[in-house]
PDB file of C-alpha atoms and ligand atoms in Angstrom:
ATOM      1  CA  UNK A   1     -22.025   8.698 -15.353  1.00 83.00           C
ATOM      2  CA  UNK A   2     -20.603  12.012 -16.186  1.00 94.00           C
ATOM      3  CA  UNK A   3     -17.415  12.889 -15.984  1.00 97.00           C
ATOM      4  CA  UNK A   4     -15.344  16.049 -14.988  1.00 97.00           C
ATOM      5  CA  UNK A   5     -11.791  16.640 -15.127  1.00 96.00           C
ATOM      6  CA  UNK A   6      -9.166  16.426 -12.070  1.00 96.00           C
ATOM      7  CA  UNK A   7      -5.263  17.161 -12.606  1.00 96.00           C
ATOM      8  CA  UNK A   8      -3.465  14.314 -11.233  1.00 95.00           C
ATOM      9  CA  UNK A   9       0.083  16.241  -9.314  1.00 96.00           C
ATOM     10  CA  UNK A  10       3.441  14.929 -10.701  1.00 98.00           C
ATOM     11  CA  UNK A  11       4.002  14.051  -7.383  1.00 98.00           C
ATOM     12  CA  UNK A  12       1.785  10.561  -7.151  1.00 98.00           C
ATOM     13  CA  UNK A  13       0.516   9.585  -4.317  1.00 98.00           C
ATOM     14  CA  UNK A  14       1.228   5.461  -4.876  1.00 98.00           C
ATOM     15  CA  UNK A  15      -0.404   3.073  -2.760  1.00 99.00           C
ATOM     16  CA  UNK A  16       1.439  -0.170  -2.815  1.00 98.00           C
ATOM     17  CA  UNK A  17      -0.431  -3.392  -1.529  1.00 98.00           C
ATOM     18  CA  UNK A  18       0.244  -7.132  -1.812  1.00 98.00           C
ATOM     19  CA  UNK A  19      -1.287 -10.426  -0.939  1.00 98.00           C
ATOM     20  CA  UNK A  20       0.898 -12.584   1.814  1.00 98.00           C
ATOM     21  CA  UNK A  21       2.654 -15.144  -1.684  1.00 98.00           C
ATOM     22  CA  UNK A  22       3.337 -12.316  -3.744  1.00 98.00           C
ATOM     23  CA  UNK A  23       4.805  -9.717  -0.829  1.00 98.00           C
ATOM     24  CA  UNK A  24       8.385 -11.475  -1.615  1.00 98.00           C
ATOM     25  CA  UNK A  25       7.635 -10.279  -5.421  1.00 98.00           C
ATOM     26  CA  UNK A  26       6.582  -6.766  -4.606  1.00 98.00           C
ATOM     27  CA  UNK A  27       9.651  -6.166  -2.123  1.00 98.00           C
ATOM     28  CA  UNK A  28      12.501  -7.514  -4.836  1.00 98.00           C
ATOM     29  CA  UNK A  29      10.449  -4.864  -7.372  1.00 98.00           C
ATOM     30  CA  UNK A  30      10.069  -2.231  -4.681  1.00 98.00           C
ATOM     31  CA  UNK A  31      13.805  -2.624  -4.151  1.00 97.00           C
ATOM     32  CA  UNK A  32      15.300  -2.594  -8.096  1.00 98.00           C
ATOM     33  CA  UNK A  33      12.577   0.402  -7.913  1.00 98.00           C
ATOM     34  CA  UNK A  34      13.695   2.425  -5.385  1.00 98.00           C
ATOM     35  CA  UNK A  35      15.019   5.538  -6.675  1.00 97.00           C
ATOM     36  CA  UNK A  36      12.160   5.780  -8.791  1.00 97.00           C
ATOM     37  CA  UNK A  37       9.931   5.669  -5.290  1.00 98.00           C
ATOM     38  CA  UNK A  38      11.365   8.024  -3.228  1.00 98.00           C
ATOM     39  CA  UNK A  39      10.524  11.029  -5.501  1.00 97.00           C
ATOM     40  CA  UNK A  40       6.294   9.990  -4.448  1.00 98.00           C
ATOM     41  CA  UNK A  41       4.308   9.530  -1.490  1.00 98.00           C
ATOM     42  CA  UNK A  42       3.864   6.316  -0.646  1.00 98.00           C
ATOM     43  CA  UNK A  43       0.822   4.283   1.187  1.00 99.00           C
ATOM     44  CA  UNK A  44       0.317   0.488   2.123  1.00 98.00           C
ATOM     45  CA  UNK A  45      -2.013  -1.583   3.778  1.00 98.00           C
ATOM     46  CA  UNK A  46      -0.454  -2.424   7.177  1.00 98.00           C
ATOM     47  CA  UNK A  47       2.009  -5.520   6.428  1.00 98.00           C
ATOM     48  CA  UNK A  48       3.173  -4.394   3.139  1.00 98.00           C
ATOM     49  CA  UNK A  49       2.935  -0.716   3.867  1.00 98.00           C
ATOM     50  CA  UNK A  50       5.638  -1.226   7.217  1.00 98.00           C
ATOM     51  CA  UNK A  51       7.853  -4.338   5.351  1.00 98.00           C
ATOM     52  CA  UNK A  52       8.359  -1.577   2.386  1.00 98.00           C
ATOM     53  CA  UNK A  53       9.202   1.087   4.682  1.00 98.00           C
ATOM     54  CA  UNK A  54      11.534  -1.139   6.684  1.00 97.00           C
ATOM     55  CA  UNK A  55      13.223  -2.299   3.027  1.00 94.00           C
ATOM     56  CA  UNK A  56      13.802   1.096   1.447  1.00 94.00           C
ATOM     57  CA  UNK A  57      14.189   3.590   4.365  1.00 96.00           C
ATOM     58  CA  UNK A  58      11.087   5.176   2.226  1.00 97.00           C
ATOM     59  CA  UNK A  59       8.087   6.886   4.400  1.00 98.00           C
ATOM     60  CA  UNK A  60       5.034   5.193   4.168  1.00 98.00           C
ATOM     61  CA  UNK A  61       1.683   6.152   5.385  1.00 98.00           C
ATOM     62  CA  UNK A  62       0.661   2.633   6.476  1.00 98.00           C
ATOM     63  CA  UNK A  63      -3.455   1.450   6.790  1.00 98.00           C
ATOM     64  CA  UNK A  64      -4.682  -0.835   8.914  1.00 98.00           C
ATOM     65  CA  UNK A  65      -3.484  -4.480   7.811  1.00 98.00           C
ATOM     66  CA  UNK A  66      -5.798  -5.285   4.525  1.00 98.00           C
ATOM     67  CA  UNK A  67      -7.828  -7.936   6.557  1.00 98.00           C
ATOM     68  CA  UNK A  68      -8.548  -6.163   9.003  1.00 98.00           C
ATOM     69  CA  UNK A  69      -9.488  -3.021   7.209  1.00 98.00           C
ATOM     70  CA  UNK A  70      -6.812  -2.158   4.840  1.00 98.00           C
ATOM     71  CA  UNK A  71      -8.088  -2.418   1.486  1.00 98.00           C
ATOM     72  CA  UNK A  72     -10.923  -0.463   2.510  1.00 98.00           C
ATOM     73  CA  UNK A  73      -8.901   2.256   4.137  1.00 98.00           C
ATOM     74  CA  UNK A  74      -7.502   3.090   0.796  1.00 98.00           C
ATOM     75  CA  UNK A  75     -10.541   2.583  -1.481  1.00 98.00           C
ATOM     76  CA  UNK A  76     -12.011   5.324   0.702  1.00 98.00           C
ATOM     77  CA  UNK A  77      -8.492   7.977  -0.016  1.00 98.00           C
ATOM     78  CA  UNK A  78      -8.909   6.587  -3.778  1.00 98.00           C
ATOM     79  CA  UNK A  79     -12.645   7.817  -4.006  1.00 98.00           C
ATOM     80  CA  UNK A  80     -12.002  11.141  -1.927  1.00 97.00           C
ATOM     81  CA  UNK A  81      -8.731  11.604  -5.106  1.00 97.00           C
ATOM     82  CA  UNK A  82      -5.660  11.324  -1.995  1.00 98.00           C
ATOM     83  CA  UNK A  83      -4.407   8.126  -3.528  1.00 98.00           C
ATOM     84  CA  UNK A  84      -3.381   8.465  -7.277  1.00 98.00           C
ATOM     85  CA  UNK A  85      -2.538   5.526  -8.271  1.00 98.00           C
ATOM     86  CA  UNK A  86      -1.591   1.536  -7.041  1.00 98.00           C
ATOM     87  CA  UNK A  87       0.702  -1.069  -6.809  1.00 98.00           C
ATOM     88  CA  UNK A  88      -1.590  -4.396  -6.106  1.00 99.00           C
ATOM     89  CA  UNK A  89       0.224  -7.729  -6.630  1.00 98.00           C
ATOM     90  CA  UNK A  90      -3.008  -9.911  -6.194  1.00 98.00           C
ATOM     91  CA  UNK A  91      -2.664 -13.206  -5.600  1.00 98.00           C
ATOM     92  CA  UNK A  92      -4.267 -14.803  -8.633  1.00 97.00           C
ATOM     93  CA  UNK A  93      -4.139 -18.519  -6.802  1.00 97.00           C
ATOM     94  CA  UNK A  94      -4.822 -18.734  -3.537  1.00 96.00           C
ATOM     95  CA  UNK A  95      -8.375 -17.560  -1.894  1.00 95.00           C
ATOM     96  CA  UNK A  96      -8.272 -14.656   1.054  1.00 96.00           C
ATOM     97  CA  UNK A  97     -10.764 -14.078   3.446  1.00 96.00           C
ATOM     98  CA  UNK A  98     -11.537 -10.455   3.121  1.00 97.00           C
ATOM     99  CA  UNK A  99     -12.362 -10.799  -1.195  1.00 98.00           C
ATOM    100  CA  UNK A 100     -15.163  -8.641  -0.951  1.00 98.00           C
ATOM    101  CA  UNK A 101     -12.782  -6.048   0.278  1.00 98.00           C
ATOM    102  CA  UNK A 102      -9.920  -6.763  -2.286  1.00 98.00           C
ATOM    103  CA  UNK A 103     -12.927  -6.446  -4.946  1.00 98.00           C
ATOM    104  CA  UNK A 104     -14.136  -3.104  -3.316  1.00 98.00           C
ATOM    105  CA  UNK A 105     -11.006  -1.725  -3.439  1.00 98.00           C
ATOM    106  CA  UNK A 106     -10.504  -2.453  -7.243  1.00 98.00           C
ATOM    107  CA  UNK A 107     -13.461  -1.406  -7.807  1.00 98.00           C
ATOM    108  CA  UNK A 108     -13.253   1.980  -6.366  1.00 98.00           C
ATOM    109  CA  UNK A 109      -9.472   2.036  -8.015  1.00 98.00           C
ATOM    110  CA  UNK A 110     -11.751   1.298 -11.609  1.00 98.00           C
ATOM    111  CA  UNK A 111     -14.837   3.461 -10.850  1.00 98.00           C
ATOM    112  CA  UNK A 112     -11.838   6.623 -10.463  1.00 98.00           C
ATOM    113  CA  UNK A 113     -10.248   5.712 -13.129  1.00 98.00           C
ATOM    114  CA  UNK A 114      -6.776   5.203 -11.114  1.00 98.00           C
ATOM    115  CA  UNK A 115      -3.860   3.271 -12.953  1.00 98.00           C
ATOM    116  CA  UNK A 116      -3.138   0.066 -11.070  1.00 98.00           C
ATOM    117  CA  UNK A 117      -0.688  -2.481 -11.382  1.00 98.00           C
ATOM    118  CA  UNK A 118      -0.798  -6.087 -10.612  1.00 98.00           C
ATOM    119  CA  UNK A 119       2.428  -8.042 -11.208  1.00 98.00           C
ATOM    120  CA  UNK A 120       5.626  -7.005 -11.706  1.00 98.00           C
ATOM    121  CA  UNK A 121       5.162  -6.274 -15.024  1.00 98.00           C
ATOM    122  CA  UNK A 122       2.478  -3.794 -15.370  1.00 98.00           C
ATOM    123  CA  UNK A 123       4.330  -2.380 -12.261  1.00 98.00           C
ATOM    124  CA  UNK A 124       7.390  -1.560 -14.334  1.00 98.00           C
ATOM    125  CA  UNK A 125       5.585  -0.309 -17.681  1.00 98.00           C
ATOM    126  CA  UNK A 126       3.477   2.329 -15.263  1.00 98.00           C
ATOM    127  CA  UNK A 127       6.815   3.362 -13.356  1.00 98.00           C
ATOM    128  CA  UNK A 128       8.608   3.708 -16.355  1.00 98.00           C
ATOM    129  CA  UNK A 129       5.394   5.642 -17.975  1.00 98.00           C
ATOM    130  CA  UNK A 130       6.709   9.428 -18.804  1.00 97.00           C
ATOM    131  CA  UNK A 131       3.748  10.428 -17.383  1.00 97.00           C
ATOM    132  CA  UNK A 132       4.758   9.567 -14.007  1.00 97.00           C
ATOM    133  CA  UNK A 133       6.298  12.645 -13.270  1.00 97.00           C
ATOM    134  CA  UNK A 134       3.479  15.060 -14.858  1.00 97.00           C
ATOM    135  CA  UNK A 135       0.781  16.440 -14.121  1.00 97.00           C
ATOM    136  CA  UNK A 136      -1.958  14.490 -15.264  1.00 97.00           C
ATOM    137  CA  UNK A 137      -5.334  15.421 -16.475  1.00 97.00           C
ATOM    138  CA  UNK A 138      -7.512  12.251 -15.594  1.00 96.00           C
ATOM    139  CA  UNK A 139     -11.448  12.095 -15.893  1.00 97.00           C
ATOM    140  CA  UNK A 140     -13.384  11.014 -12.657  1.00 97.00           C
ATOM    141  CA  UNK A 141     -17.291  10.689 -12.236  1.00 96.00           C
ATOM    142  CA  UNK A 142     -19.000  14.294 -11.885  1.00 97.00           C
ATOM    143  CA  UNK A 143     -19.276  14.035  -8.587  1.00 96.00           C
ATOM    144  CA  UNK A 144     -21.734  17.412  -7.833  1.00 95.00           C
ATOM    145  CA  UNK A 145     -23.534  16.611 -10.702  1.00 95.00           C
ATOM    146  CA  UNK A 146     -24.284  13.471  -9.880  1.00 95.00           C
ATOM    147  CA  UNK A 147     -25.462  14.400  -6.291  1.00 96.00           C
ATOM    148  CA  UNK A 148     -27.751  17.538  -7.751  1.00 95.00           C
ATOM    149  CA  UNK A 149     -29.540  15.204 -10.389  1.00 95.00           C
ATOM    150  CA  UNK A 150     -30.495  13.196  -7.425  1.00 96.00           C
ATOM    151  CA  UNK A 151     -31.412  15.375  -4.700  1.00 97.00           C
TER     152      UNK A 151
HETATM  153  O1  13P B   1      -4.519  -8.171   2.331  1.00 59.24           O
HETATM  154  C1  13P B   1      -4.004  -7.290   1.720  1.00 59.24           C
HETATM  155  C2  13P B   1      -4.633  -6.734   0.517  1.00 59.24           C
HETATM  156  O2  13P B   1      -5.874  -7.292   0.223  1.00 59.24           O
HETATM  157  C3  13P B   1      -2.710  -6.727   2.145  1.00 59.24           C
HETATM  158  O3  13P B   1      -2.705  -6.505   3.522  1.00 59.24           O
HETATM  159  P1  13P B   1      -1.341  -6.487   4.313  1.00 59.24           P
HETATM  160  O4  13P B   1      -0.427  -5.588   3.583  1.00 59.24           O
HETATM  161  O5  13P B   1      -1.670  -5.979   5.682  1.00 59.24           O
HETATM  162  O6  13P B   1      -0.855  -7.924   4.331  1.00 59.24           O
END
């Protein structure tokens, strides 16, 4: 796939999402992370999207809960560039019914070449990342070009 170039604002647009055994993780990091947060526009899938909102006083544009929708609700801003990059604490041990959408969405999050998080850790190194607050110039598939070579 070809790529072109897309500037990334230093404003992020962060979605933040989390599986029902790692929420309590994501709300203690959300909360040591909160000044950090407030300066970016936030998105969730339902649950986590409202409990984060309710925790930090923080806007959030909230999805539909992931189950029911969610994680495809924000693969589809990811691969139209409105979500820049995401929080997803995963849960690495326990099996959810909607995989195939949790895999979707990290694969869209992959395929646009979108940081993403998925523990606590990686969290912190991309919100401490001095690019955070720059503009960014990412590469994403060539779109157009794509589309012409095919039609
Ligand atoms: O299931 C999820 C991600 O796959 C998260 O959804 P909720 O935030 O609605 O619990």
């Amino acid at each position: 796939m070809e790529t072109t170039s897309r500037t990334i604002p230093a404003r992020k647009r962060i979605a933040l999402v989390a599986h029902d055994h790692m929420k309590s993780a994501l709300m203690e990091w959300v909360s040591i992370r909160k000044e950090q947060l407030i300066e970016h526009e936030l998105f969730g899938t339902g649950t986590t999207g409202t409990l984060v909102a309710k925790a930090t006083g923080i806007d959030v544009s909230c999805m539909l809960s992931g189950p029911m929708g969610g994680d495809q609700q924000l693969g589809a801003k990811i691969a139209e560039g409105k979500v820049d990059m995401m929080i997803f604490f995963w849960d690495p041990l326990d099996a959810v019914p909607h995989d195939p959408d949790v895999k979707a969405l990290l694969r869209l999050a992959a395929v646009w070449n979108i940081p993403v998080a998925c523990n606590p850790a990686s969290a912190d190194f991309l919100i401490e990342s001095p690019l955070l607050n720059c503009e960014y110039e990412t590469r994403v598939p060539d779109y157009a070009n794509y589309l012409k070579k095919r039609t």
